[in-house]
Coordinates of C-alpha atoms and ligand atoms in Angstrom, one line a residue:
Chain L
M20 CA 50.4 -29.7 -57.4
P21 CA 47.4 -31.9 -56.6
H22 CA 47.7 -34.2 -53.7
F23 CA 44.7 -36.3 -54.2
I24 CA 45.9 -39.4 -52.2
R25 CA 49.2 -40.1 -50.8
G26 CA 50.5 -43.8 -50.4
R27 CA 49.4 -47.0 -52.1
G28 CA 47.9 -48.3 -48.9
K29 CA 45.4 -45.5 -48.6
M30 CA 44.6 -45.7 -52.3
L31 CA 43.7 -49.3 -51.9
A32 CA 41.7 -48.7 -48.8
I33 CA 39.7 -46.0 -50.8
A34 CA 39.2 -48.4 -53.6
T35 CA 37.9 -51.0 -51.2
L36 CA 35.7 -48.6 -49.5
V37 CA 34.1 -47.5 -53.0
V38 CA 33.6 -50.9 -54.1
L39 CA 31.9 -51.9 -50.7
L40 CA 29.7 -48.7 -51.0
S41 CA 28.5 -49.5 -54.4
I42 CA 27.6 -53.1 -53.5
V43 CA 25.6 -52.5 -50.4
P44 CA 22.2 -51.4 -52.1
L45 CA 22.5 -54.4 -54.4
L46 CA 22.0 -56.5 -51.3
G47 CA 18.3 -55.4 -51.5
N48 CA 18.2 -54.5 -47.9
N49 CA 16.4 -51.1 -47.8
Y50 CA 17.1 -50.5 -44.1
Y51 CA 20.9 -50.8 -44.7
T52 CA 20.8 -48.8 -47.7
S53 CA 18.9 -45.8 -46.2
V54 CA 21.1 -45.9 -42.9
L55 CA 24.2 -45.8 -45.1
L56 CA 22.6 -43.1 -47.1
I57 CA 22.1 -40.9 -44.2
I58 CA 25.7 -41.7 -43.3
G59 CA 26.9 -40.2 -46.5
I60 CA 25.0 -37.1 -45.8
H61 CA 26.5 -36.7 -42.4
A62 CA 29.9 -37.5 -43.7
I63 CA 29.7 -34.5 -46.1
V64 CA 28.9 -32.1 -43.2
T65 CA 31.7 -33.7 -41.1
V66 CA 34.4 -33.3 -43.6
G67 CA 33.7 -29.7 -43.6
L68 CA 33.9 -29.5 -39.8
C69 CA 37.2 -31.4 -40.0
L70 CA 38.7 -28.9 -42.3
L71 CA 37.5 -26.1 -39.9
M72 CA 38.2 -27.5 -36.5
G73 CA 41.0 -30.2 -37.3
Y74 CA 43.0 -28.4 -39.8
T75 CA 42.4 -24.8 -39.1
G76 CA 41.9 -25.1 -35.4
Q77 CA 38.6 -23.2 -35.2
V78 CA 35.7 -24.7 -33.2
S79 CA 32.1 -24.7 -34.2
L80 CA 29.3 -25.8 -32.2
G81 CA 26.7 -24.4 -34.5
H82 CA 27.3 -26.4 -37.6
A83 CA 23.8 -27.8 -37.7
A84 CA 22.6 -24.5 -38.6
F85 CA 24.2 -24.3 -42.0
Y86 CA 22.9 -27.9 -42.6
G87 CA 19.4 -26.5 -41.8
I88 CA 19.9 -23.3 -43.8
G89 CA 20.8 -25.4 -46.8
A90 CA 17.7 -27.7 -46.3
Y91 CA 15.3 -25.0 -45.8
I92 CA 16.5 -22.8 -48.7
A93 CA 16.3 -25.8 -51.1
A94 CA 12.9 -26.9 -49.6
I95 CA 11.4 -23.5 -49.9
L96 CA 12.7 -22.6 -53.4
S97 CA 11.9 -25.9 -54.9
K98 CA 8.4 -26.3 -53.3
T99 CA 7.0 -22.7 -52.7
Y100 CA 8.6 -21.0 -55.6
H101 CA 8.8 -24.1 -58.0
V102 CA 12.4 -23.6 -58.8
D103 CA 14.2 -26.5 -60.3
P104 CA 15.5 -28.6 -57.5
W105 CA 19.0 -28.6 -58.9
L106 CA 18.9 -24.8 -59.2
A107 CA 17.4 -24.5 -55.8
M108 CA 20.2 -26.7 -54.4
V109 CA 22.9 -24.7 -56.0
V110 CA 21.3 -21.3 -54.6
A111 CA 21.0 -23.0 -51.2
I112 CA 24.8 -23.8 -51.4
I113 CA 25.8 -20.3 -52.5
A114 CA 23.7 -18.4 -50.1
T115 CA 24.7 -20.5 -47.1
A116 CA 28.3 -20.2 -48.0
A117 CA 27.9 -16.3 -48.4
F118 CA 26.0 -16.0 -45.0
A119 CA 28.9 -18.0 -43.4
F120 CA 31.4 -15.6 -45.2
A121 CA 29.6 -12.7 -43.9
I122 CA 29.3 -13.7 -40.3
G123 CA 33.0 -15.1 -40.4
F124 CA 34.5 -11.7 -40.1
P125 CA 33.0 -10.7 -36.8
V126 CA 33.0 -14.2 -35.4
F127 CA 36.6 -14.9 -35.9
R128 CA 37.5 -11.8 -33.8
L129 CA 36.8 -14.3 -31.2
R130 CA 39.0 -17.4 -30.2
G131 CA 38.9 -20.5 -28.2
N132 CA 36.0 -20.7 -25.7
Y133 CA 34.6 -17.5 -26.8
L134 CA 34.5 -18.7 -30.3
A135 CA 32.7 -21.8 -29.2
M136 CA 30.1 -19.9 -27.2
A137 CA 29.5 -17.6 -30.3
T138 CA 29.0 -20.5 -32.7
L139 CA 26.7 -22.3 -30.2
G140 CA 24.6 -19.2 -29.9
L141 CA 24.4 -18.5 -33.5
G142 CA 23.3 -22.0 -33.9
I143 CA 20.5 -21.9 -31.4
I144 CA 19.2 -18.5 -32.8
I145 CA 19.1 -19.9 -36.3
W146 CA 17.3 -23.1 -34.9
I147 CA 14.8 -20.7 -33.2
L148 CA 14.1 -19.0 -36.5
F149 CA 13.4 -22.2 -38.4
R150 CA 10.8 -22.8 -35.6
E151 CA 9.3 -19.4 -35.4
L152 CA 9.3 -18.2 -39.1
D153 CA 6.5 -20.6 -39.6
W154 CA 4.9 -18.9 -42.6
I155 CA 8.0 -19.6 -44.5
T156 CA 9.3 -22.7 -42.8
G157 CA 6.2 -24.4 -41.7
G158 CA 7.5 -24.0 -38.1
Q159 CA 7.0 -27.0 -35.8
S160 CA 4.7 -28.8 -37.9
G161 CA 7.3 -29.0 -40.6
F162 CA 7.6 -28.5 -44.3
L163 CA 5.9 -31.0 -46.6
D164 CA 6.0 -32.4 -50.0
I165 CA 9.5 -31.4 -51.1
P166 CA 10.1 -32.4 -54.7
T167 CA 13.2 -34.6 -55.5
L168 CA 16.0 -34.3 -57.9
S169 CA 15.8 -35.8 -61.4
I170 CA 17.8 -35.7 -64.5
G171 CA 15.7 -35.6 -67.6
G172 CA 13.1 -38.3 -66.9
F173 CA 15.2 -40.2 -64.4
A174 CA 13.9 -39.2 -60.9
F175 CA 16.1 -40.0 -57.8
D176 CA 12.8 -41.0 -56.1
S177 CA 13.9 -44.5 -54.5
D178 CA 16.4 -45.1 -51.7
F179 CA 18.4 -47.1 -54.3
R180 CA 18.8 -44.2 -56.8
F181 CA 19.4 -41.6 -54.2
Y182 CA 21.9 -43.6 -52.5
Y183 CA 24.3 -43.4 -55.4
L184 CA 23.5 -39.8 -55.8
V185 CA 24.5 -39.0 -52.2
W186 CA 27.6 -41.2 -52.2
G187 CA 28.8 -39.5 -55.6
F188 CA 28.6 -36.0 -54.0
C189 CA 30.3 -37.5 -50.7
L190 CA 33.2 -38.9 -52.6
A191 CA 33.4 -35.7 -54.7
V192 CA 33.7 -33.7 -51.4
M193 CA 36.3 -36.0 -50.0
F194 CA 38.6 -35.6 -53.1
I195 CA 38.1 -31.8 -53.1
S196 CA 38.9 -31.6 -49.5
Q197 CA 41.9 -34.0 -49.7
N198 CA 43.3 -31.8 -52.5
I199 CA 42.7 -28.6 -50.4
V200 CA 44.4 -30.1 -47.5
G201 CA 47.6 -30.9 -49.5
S202 CA 47.7 -27.5 -51.4
R203 CA 49.1 -24.4 -50.3
M204 CA 45.9 -23.4 -48.6
G205 CA 46.1 -26.6 -46.5
R206 CA 49.5 -25.6 -45.4
A207 CA 48.2 -22.1 -44.4
M208 CA 45.4 -23.8 -42.4
R209 CA 47.7 -25.8 -40.4
A210 CA 50.0 -23.0 -39.7
I211 CA 47.2 -20.9 -38.4
R212 CA 46.2 -23.9 -36.0
D213 CA 49.7 -24.2 -34.7
S214 CA 50.8 -20.6 -34.4
E215 CA 48.4 -18.0 -35.7
S216 CA 50.7 -14.9 -35.0
A217 CA 53.7 -16.8 -36.7
S218 CA 51.4 -17.5 -39.8
Q219 CA 50.6 -14.0 -40.0
S220 CA 54.3 -12.7 -40.0
L221 CA 54.9 -15.1 -42.8
G222 CA 52.3 -13.4 -44.8
I223 CA 49.2 -15.5 -44.2
N224 CA 45.9 -13.6 -44.0
A225 CA 44.7 -15.8 -41.1
T226 CA 41.3 -14.1 -40.9
L227 CA 40.5 -14.6 -44.4
V228 CA 41.7 -18.2 -44.5
K229 CA 39.6 -18.9 -41.5
V230 CA 36.4 -17.2 -43.1
K231 CA 37.1 -19.1 -46.4
I232 CA 37.2 -22.5 -44.7
L233 CA 34.1 -21.5 -42.6
A234 CA 32.4 -20.7 -45.9
L235 CA 33.5 -23.9 -47.6
S236 CA 32.4 -26.0 -44.7
A237 CA 29.0 -24.2 -44.6
A238 CA 28.7 -24.9 -48.4
Y239 CA 29.3 -28.6 -47.7
A240 CA 26.7 -28.5 -44.9
A241 CA 24.3 -26.9 -47.2
L242 CA 24.8 -29.6 -49.9
A243 CA 24.2 -32.2 -47.4
G244 CA 21.1 -30.3 -46.0
S245 CA 19.4 -30.0 -49.4
L246 CA 20.2 -33.6 -50.1
Y247 CA 18.5 -34.6 -46.9
A248 CA 15.5 -32.3 -47.7
Y249 CA 15.0 -34.0 -51.1
Y250 CA 15.6 -37.3 -50.0
V251 CA 13.0 -37.3 -46.9
G252 CA 10.7 -35.0 -48.7
F253 CA 9.9 -33.5 -45.4
I254 CA 11.7 -31.3 -42.9
D255 CA 11.2 -29.7 -39.5
P256 CA 13.4 -28.2 -37.0
P257 CA 14.7 -30.8 -34.6
P258 CA 17.3 -32.5 -37.0
F259 CA 19.1 -29.1 -37.2
G260 CA 19.4 -28.1 -33.7
F261 CA 22.0 -28.0 -31.0
L262 CA 22.0 -31.8 -30.6
F263 CA 23.2 -32.3 -34.0
S264 CA 25.8 -29.9 -33.9
I265 CA 27.3 -31.8 -30.9
R266 CA 26.8 -35.0 -32.8
L267 CA 28.7 -33.6 -35.9
V268 CA 31.6 -32.7 -33.5
V269 CA 31.7 -36.3 -32.1
M270 CA 31.7 -37.6 -35.8
A271 CA 34.5 -35.4 -36.6
V272 CA 36.5 -36.4 -33.4
V273 CA 35.9 -40.1 -33.8
G274 CA 36.9 -40.0 -37.3
G275 CA 40.1 -37.8 -36.5
L276 CA 39.8 -34.2 -36.4
A277 CA 42.5 -33.7 -39.0
S278 CA 41.6 -36.6 -41.2
I279 CA 39.5 -36.4 -44.3
W280 CA 38.5 -39.9 -45.0
G281 CA 38.0 -40.6 -41.2
A282 CA 34.9 -38.3 -41.5
I283 CA 33.1 -41.3 -43.1
F284 CA 34.1 -43.5 -40.3
G285 CA 33.2 -41.0 -37.7
A286 CA 29.7 -40.4 -39.3
A287 CA 29.1 -44.1 -39.5
S288 CA 30.1 -44.9 -36.0
V289 CA 27.7 -42.2 -34.5
R290 CA 24.9 -42.9 -36.8
L291 CA 25.1 -46.8 -36.0
L292 CA 25.4 -46.0 -32.3
T293 CA 22.3 -43.7 -32.5
E294 CA 20.5 -46.5 -34.4
F295 CA 21.2 -49.1 -31.6
L296 CA 20.3 -46.8 -28.9
H297 CA 17.3 -45.5 -30.6
P298 CA 14.9 -47.4 -28.2
F299 CA 16.6 -45.9 -25.1
G300 CA 15.6 -42.4 -26.3
D301 CA 18.2 -39.7 -26.2
I302 CA 20.9 -41.3 -24.0
D303 CA 23.2 -41.4 -27.0
V304 CA 24.0 -37.8 -26.1
V305 CA 25.4 -38.8 -22.9
L306 CA 27.4 -41.5 -24.4
F307 CA 28.7 -38.9 -27.0
G308 CA 30.2 -36.8 -24.3
L309 CA 31.9 -39.8 -23.0
I310 CA 33.2 -40.8 -26.4
I311 CA 34.8 -37.4 -27.0
V312 CA 36.6 -37.5 -23.6
V313 CA 37.7 -40.9 -24.2
V314 CA 38.9 -40.4 -27.8
M315 CA 40.6 -37.2 -27.0
I316 CA 42.6 -38.9 -24.2
L317 CA 43.4 -42.2 -25.7
S318 CA 43.6 -41.2 -29.4
P319 CA 43.5 -37.6 -30.3
Q320 CA 44.2 -38.3 -33.9
G321 CA 40.9 -40.2 -34.3
V322 CA 39.9 -43.8 -33.7
I323 CA 41.2 -45.4 -37.0
R324 CA 44.6 -43.8 -36.4
G325 CA 44.4 -45.0 -32.9
L326 CA 43.8 -48.5 -33.9
G327 CA 46.4 -48.4 -36.5
D328 CA 49.0 -47.4 -33.9
L329 CA 47.8 -50.1 -31.4
W330 CA 47.8 -52.8 -34.2
R331 CA 51.4 -51.8 -35.1
R332 CA 52.5 -51.9 -31.3
I333 CA 51.0 -55.4 -31.0
S334 CA 52.5 -56.8 -34.0
R335 CA 55.7 -55.5 -33.0
R336 CA 55.5 -57.4 -29.7
L337 CA 54.5 -60.6 -31.5
T338 CA 57.1 -60.6 -34.0
P339 CA 60.2 -62.3 -32.3
S340 CA 63.2 -60.1 -32.8
Chain E
M29 CA 67.0 4.5 -42.1
I30 CA 65.2 1.2 -43.1
L31 CA 63.0 1.2 -39.9
S32 CA 62.0 4.4 -38.3
V33 CA 59.8 4.3 -35.2
D34 CA 58.4 7.7 -34.3
H35 CA 56.9 8.5 -30.9
V36 CA 55.1 5.3 -30.8
S37 CA 52.9 4.3 -28.0
V38 CA 51.2 0.9 -27.5
A39 CA 48.6 -0.2 -25.2
Y40 CA 46.9 -3.4 -24.0
G41 CA 43.3 -2.1 -23.4
K42 CA 43.7 1.0 -21.4
L43 CA 47.1 -0.1 -20.1
N44 CA 50.0 1.5 -21.8
A45 CA 52.9 -0.8 -22.2
V46 CA 55.1 1.1 -24.6
W47 CA 55.4 5.1 -24.2
D48 CA 56.4 7.5 -26.9
V49 CA 59.2 5.3 -28.2
S50 CA 61.5 6.5 -31.1
L51 CA 64.2 4.5 -32.7
G52 CA 65.8 3.7 -36.0
V53 CA 67.6 1.0 -37.9
G54 CA 69.7 1.6 -41.0
K55 CA 70.8 -0.5 -43.7
G56 CA 73.6 -2.8 -42.8
E57 CA 73.3 -2.1 -39.1
I58 CA 72.4 -4.3 -36.1
V59 CA 70.7 -2.3 -33.4
T60 CA 69.9 -3.8 -30.1
L61 CA 67.0 -3.3 -27.7
I62 CA 67.9 -4.1 -24.2
G63 CA 65.7 -4.0 -21.0
A64 CA 64.5 -5.9 -18.1
N65 CA 61.7 -8.4 -18.0
G66 CA 58.4 -6.5 -18.7
A67 CA 60.0 -3.4 -20.1
G68 CA 58.0 -3.7 -23.2
K69 CA 60.5 -5.0 -25.9
T70 CA 58.1 -7.7 -27.2
T71 CA 55.1 -5.4 -27.1
L72 CA 57.1 -2.8 -29.4
L73 CA 58.3 -5.5 -31.9
N74 CA 54.8 -6.9 -32.2
A75 CA 53.4 -3.4 -32.9
I76 CA 56.1 -2.8 -35.4
V77 CA 55.3 -6.0 -37.3
G78 CA 51.7 -5.3 -37.2
L79 CA 50.4 -7.9 -34.7
L80 CA 49.5 -5.2 -32.3
P81 CA 47.9 -1.9 -33.0
V82 CA 49.8 1.2 -32.6
K83 CA 48.1 3.6 -30.3
S84 CA 49.8 6.8 -31.5
G85 CA 52.9 7.7 -33.3
A86 CA 54.1 6.1 -36.7
V87 CA 56.1 3.4 -38.1
Y88 CA 58.1 3.9 -41.3
L89 CA 59.8 1.3 -43.5
G90 CA 62.0 3.5 -45.5
E91 CA 59.8 6.3 -46.8
R92 CA 56.7 4.4 -46.4
N93 CA 54.4 4.7 -43.5
I94 CA 53.4 1.2 -42.3
T95 CA 51.5 2.3 -39.2
G96 CA 48.5 0.1 -38.7
R97 CA 49.3 -2.2 -41.6
K98 CA 48.2 -5.8 -40.9
A99 CA 51.2 -8.3 -40.2
H100 CA 50.4 -10.4 -43.3
K101 CA 50.9 -7.5 -45.5
L102 CA 54.3 -6.5 -44.2
V103 CA 56.2 -9.6 -45.3
K104 CA 56.1 -8.6 -49.0
L105 CA 57.5 -5.2 -48.0
G106 CA 60.6 -7.0 -46.6
I107 CA 60.0 -7.4 -42.6
G108 CA 61.1 -10.6 -41.2
Y109 CA 60.1 -11.5 -37.6
V110 CA 61.6 -14.3 -35.4
A111 CA 59.0 -13.9 -32.5
E112 CA 59.5 -14.5 -28.9
G113 CA 58.7 -18.3 -28.1
R114 CA 59.7 -19.2 -31.7
G115 CA 56.2 -19.7 -33.2
M116 CA 56.9 -23.2 -34.5
F117 CA 54.2 -24.9 -36.6
G118 CA 54.8 -27.9 -34.4
S119 CA 52.7 -30.4 -36.1
M120 CA 54.4 -29.7 -39.5
S121 CA 57.8 -30.9 -40.8
V122 CA 60.9 -28.9 -40.8
L123 CA 60.5 -28.6 -44.5
D124 CA 56.8 -27.3 -44.4
N125 CA 58.0 -24.7 -41.9
L126 CA 60.4 -23.6 -44.4
I127 CA 58.1 -23.8 -47.3
L128 CA 55.7 -21.6 -45.4
G129 CA 58.4 -19.1 -45.1
A130 CA 58.3 -18.3 -48.6
Y131 CA 54.4 -18.2 -48.5
A132 CA 54.2 -14.6 -49.3
Q133 CA 56.5 -14.9 -52.4
H134 CA 55.2 -18.0 -53.8
G135 CA 51.6 -16.8 -53.9
G136 CA 48.3 -17.1 -55.5
W137 CA 45.8 -19.6 -56.5
T138 CA 47.9 -20.1 -59.6
S139 CA 50.4 -22.2 -57.9
Q140 CA 47.6 -24.9 -57.7
L141 CA 47.2 -25.0 -61.3
G142 CA 50.6 -25.8 -62.5
D143 CA 51.1 -22.8 -64.7
A144 CA 54.4 -22.2 -66.6
T145 CA 56.0 -20.0 -63.9
W146 CA 55.2 -22.7 -61.3
L147 CA 58.4 -24.6 -62.2
L148 CA 60.5 -21.4 -61.9
R149 CA 59.2 -20.7 -58.6
R150 CA 59.8 -24.1 -57.4
E151 CA 63.4 -23.7 -58.3
D152 CA 63.7 -20.4 -56.5
L153 CA 62.1 -22.1 -53.3
K154 CA 64.6 -24.9 -53.7
R155 CA 67.3 -22.5 -53.8
R156 CA 66.2 -20.6 -50.7
I157 CA 65.7 -23.9 -48.7
E158 CA 69.2 -24.9 -49.8
H159 CA 70.5 -21.5 -48.6
V160 CA 68.8 -22.1 -44.9
Y161 CA 70.4 -25.6 -45.0
Q162 CA 73.8 -24.2 -45.7
L163 CA 73.3 -21.8 -42.6
F164 CA 72.0 -24.4 -40.4
P165 CA 73.3 -27.9 -41.5
R166 CA 71.6 -29.6 -38.5
L167 CA 68.3 -28.8 -40.1
T168 CA 69.0 -30.9 -43.2
T169 CA 69.0 -34.2 -41.4
R170 CA 65.7 -33.1 -39.5
E171 CA 64.0 -32.1 -42.8
N172 CA 61.0 -34.5 -42.3
Q173 CA 60.9 -34.5 -38.7
K174 CA 58.1 -32.6 -37.0
A175 CA 59.1 -29.2 -35.8
G176 CA 57.5 -29.7 -32.6
S177 CA 59.9 -32.6 -31.8
L178 CA 63.0 -30.6 -32.4
S179 CA 65.3 -29.5 -29.5
G180 CA 64.9 -25.9 -28.3
G181 CA 68.1 -24.8 -30.1
E182 CA 67.0 -26.5 -33.4
Q183 CA 63.6 -24.9 -33.2
Q184 CA 65.4 -21.5 -32.8
M185 CA 67.4 -22.3 -35.9
L186 CA 64.3 -23.3 -37.8
A187 CA 62.6 -20.0 -36.7
I188 CA 65.4 -17.9 -37.8
G189 CA 65.8 -19.9 -41.1
R190 CA 62.0 -19.5 -41.7
A191 CA 62.2 -15.8 -41.2
L192 CA 65.0 -15.6 -43.7
M193 CA 62.9 -17.6 -46.3
T194 CA 60.9 -14.4 -46.7
A195 CA 64.1 -12.6 -47.8
P196 CA 63.8 -9.7 -45.4
K197 CA 65.6 -6.4 -45.7
L198 CA 64.7 -5.8 -42.0
L199 CA 65.0 -8.6 -39.6
L200 CA 63.6 -8.3 -36.2
L201 CA 64.6 -10.9 -33.6
D202 CA 63.0 -11.2 -30.1
E203 CA 65.6 -13.2 -27.9
P204 CA 67.1 -15.6 -30.4
S205 CA 69.5 -16.9 -28.0
L206 CA 67.2 -17.8 -25.4
G207 CA 67.9 -21.3 -24.1
L208 CA 70.7 -22.0 -26.3
A209 CA 74.1 -23.4 -25.3
P210 CA 76.8 -20.8 -25.4
N211 CA 78.4 -22.0 -28.5
L212 CA 75.1 -22.3 -30.4
A213 CA 74.4 -18.7 -29.4
R214 CA 77.7 -17.6 -30.7
E215 CA 76.9 -19.2 -34.0
I216 CA 73.7 -17.4 -34.3
F217 CA 75.3 -14.1 -33.4
G218 CA 78.0 -14.7 -36.0
L219 CA 75.2 -15.4 -38.5
L220 CA 73.6 -12.1 -37.7
N221 CA 77.0 -10.4 -38.3
R222 CA 77.3 -11.9 -41.8
L223 CA 73.6 -11.0 -42.6
R224 CA 74.5 -7.3 -41.5
D225 CA 77.5 -7.3 -43.8
D226 CA 75.2 -8.3 -46.6
G227 CA 73.2 -5.2 -45.9
M228 CA 70.3 -6.4 -43.8
A229 CA 69.0 -4.1 -41.1
I230 CA 68.6 -6.0 -37.9
L231 CA 66.6 -5.0 -34.7
L232 CA 67.7 -7.6 -32.0
V233 CA 66.0 -7.8 -28.7
E234 CA 68.3 -9.7 -26.1
Q235 CA 68.3 -10.7 -22.4
D236 CA 72.0 -11.4 -23.0
A237 CA 73.0 -7.7 -23.2
V238 CA 76.8 -8.4 -23.3
A239 CA 76.7 -10.6 -26.3
S240 CA 74.2 -8.3 -28.1
L241 CA 76.1 -5.2 -27.5
R242 CA 79.2 -6.9 -28.7
I243 CA 77.9 -7.4 -32.1
A244 CA 75.5 -4.4 -32.2
D245 CA 76.3 -1.0 -33.8
R246 CA 73.9 0.8 -31.6
G247 CA 71.7 0.2 -28.7
Y248 CA 68.7 1.4 -26.7
V249 CA 67.9 0.7 -23.2
M250 CA 64.1 0.3 -22.4
E251 CA 62.6 0.7 -18.9
M252 CA 59.0 0.8 -17.9
G253 CA 58.0 1.0 -21.7
R254 CA 60.2 4.0 -22.4
I255 CA 63.5 4.4 -24.1
V256 CA 65.9 5.7 -21.4
I257 CA 69.3 5.6 -22.9
E258 CA 70.4 5.5 -26.6
D259 CA 73.8 5.4 -27.8
T260 CA 76.6 3.4 -29.8
A261 CA 77.1 -0.1 -28.5
K262 CA 80.6 0.6 -27.5
H263 CA 79.6 3.5 -25.3
L264 CA 76.7 1.5 -23.8
I265 CA 79.0 -1.3 -22.8
N266 CA 81.0 1.3 -20.9
N267 CA 78.2 3.1 -19.5
D268 CA 78.0 2.8 -15.7
K269 CA 74.3 2.8 -15.4
V270 CA 74.0 0.0 -18.2
R271 CA 76.6 -2.0 -16.5
Q272 CA 75.0 -1.9 -13.3
A273 CA 71.5 -2.7 -14.3
Y274 CA 72.0 -5.0 -17.2
L275 CA 75.6 -6.4 -17.5
G276 CA 76.5 -7.2 -13.9
Q277 CA 73.5 -9.6 -13.5
V278 CA 73.8 -11.3 -16.7
W279 CA 77.6 -11.3 -17.3
G280 CA 78.4 -14.3 -19.4
S281 CA 75.5 -16.2 -18.0
A282 CA 73.4 -16.4 -21.2
S283 CA 73.1 -20.2 -20.9
E284 CA 72.1 -20.0 -17.3
T285 CA 69.2 -17.9 -17.5
P286 CA 66.1 -20.0 -17.0
A287 CA 64.6 -20.9 -20.2
Q288 CA 61.1 -19.5 -20.0
E289 CA 59.1 -20.9 -22.7
G290 CA 57.3 -17.9 -24.3
E291 CA 54.0 -19.1 -25.0
N292 CA 52.5 -18.9 -28.6
Q293 CA 50.5 -15.7 -28.7
I294 CA 47.2 -16.8 -30.1
Ligands
ATP421 N1 48.6 -9.8 -23.7 C1 48.9 -8.8 -23.0 N2 47.8 -8.2 -22.2 C2 48.1 -7.4 -21.2 N3 49.3 -6.9 -20.9 C3 50.4 -7.5 -21.5 C4 50.3 -8.3 -22.5 N4 51.5 -8.8 -23.0 C5 52.3 -8.1 -22.3 N5 51.8 -7.2 -21.4 C6 52.4 -6.3 -20.4 O1 53.1 -5.5 -21.1 C7 54.4 -5.1 -20.4 C8 55.4 -5.3 -21.5 O2 55.5 -6.7 -21.8 P1 56.6 -7.2 -22.8 O3 56.3 -8.8 -23.2 O4 56.6 -6.3 -24.0 O5 57.9 -7.2 -22.1 P2 59.4 -7.7 -22.6 O6 60.2 -6.4 -22.4 O7 59.3 -8.3 -23.8 O8 59.7 -8.6 -21.5 P3 60.6 -10.0 -21.4 O9 62.1 -9.6 -21.4 O10 60.2 -10.7 -20.2 O11 60.3 -10.7 -22.6 C9 54.3 -6.1 -19.2 O12 54.0 -5.3 -18.1 C10 53.3 -7.1 -19.4 O13 52.7 -7.5 -18.2
MG422 MG1 59.7 -10.3 -24.5

């Protein structure tokens, strides 16, 4: 049976979130709108990473590559080959998922640190391909003039319009993920994370489940990547490199690895921090390393859960017994 | 024979841990496998259930050759496994652990769609869970507690209950009494007795050789990866060599053996 959302409190929180999200662009501040739009795109990738890392227990340090593959396929198909952008996006998602599915079988022969190294390596290789296959990708000088999405005569050509498109997708992804987590598949994922051998002796095809979740998370990343390409209209390799893979892990950790809606919080925190620290260059990366360590020690379930627990402890102290 | 192991060898890389082992377990029979630490008992069980590859030889379930089949495919054929170290899904509730026990039977994507048989299957699931709760009433009150926060003995009950959820005709248990208080261990041996009487085939690996030989019909003694003695349990209890090697040191001391937490094999 579907488990979309459990608990009234959570439902209320989500309703509030949706209302707030729909109001922001109406304020008319383009900067806020565009920052929040990017947060929505990142949150889509982060949820996939949470499904893979948090729920299934499999590390990926190369997720930016899927994001990039999605972006480049959508961009190249729609610009170079004049494919309808929607169709290009669908193809990008399916192709990226299929690619992840194919590499999943060899990759998941590895575990723990080896898996982390392999995904890291794959991410770097793919990033180098973005740079070096310049006759297709535009290489370091980038890929220009990517068309945008439109329905009939209505083009998503302003931040305002694209914002609602992105968040529509993001919320859909959240609900789908929430449903998966509460399903039989979700139970199998957590079983694999807790004890892979026990899950196998209960009939769970652990490798297949892991590969499917990798493919799903790659599909999310490709969706986000193509949205990014259509939104910005220009892509080049840097946003799809190792650094972004690490940022994605930080987003997942901050939001709570085994938390679906936390991904939005994680994506927002990291993005806002990056915005604030922008004048100082790449020092945010140093800070991110620190954040991961601190969060994992103080509140491995994510910052929101941690704050919730803290609040409960404080209010218990304060109420006279 | 429900289980026949035919000249099986198992290796970790180049290192052989099990050499040319043959054994069998019949319907309604408890067979015990005893041996010192590192003898290769766990390795053999893992190979039987498909978690480790068999290097040579063959494993049969009934007439069917199951050598080299993956673990997740064997559940449906009727093999239940209580692994060393219990293999708890520690972050999940007792109930979720039990539901996962029925994963293989309650399968398919259709279970997401609320099709007509879904209700029926849910009834069946409920019945099985009730059955486990009857066997281990203590689990009932812990239903919503995280499995990781159960006591060692409760975890062992849950591990056994979860394996029974698969409705196995062959049950393999790796040191089910490890770390249990004597009365609880007795309870578990009593349960195995009843399962045997219902026709289950049971392969029991135990450190507590006395207790296991008492309830077993037959036994095998394993040393350095080989079966060195094979006999009825009665004979084994009175076998001088067995008494010296296994019964002397552990006589009635099941609860005193230091509880070694078997690690989850990842
Ligand atoms: N993963 C592994 N890699 C390499 N060697 C292993 C591995 N697991 C076990 N061994 C070796 O295989 C041999 C048999 O180990 P096994 O765990 O089967 O013994 P056991 O009879 O179950 O012992 P115990 O009573 O202590 O549980 C030991 O020498 C052990 O060192
Ligand atoms: Mg062992």
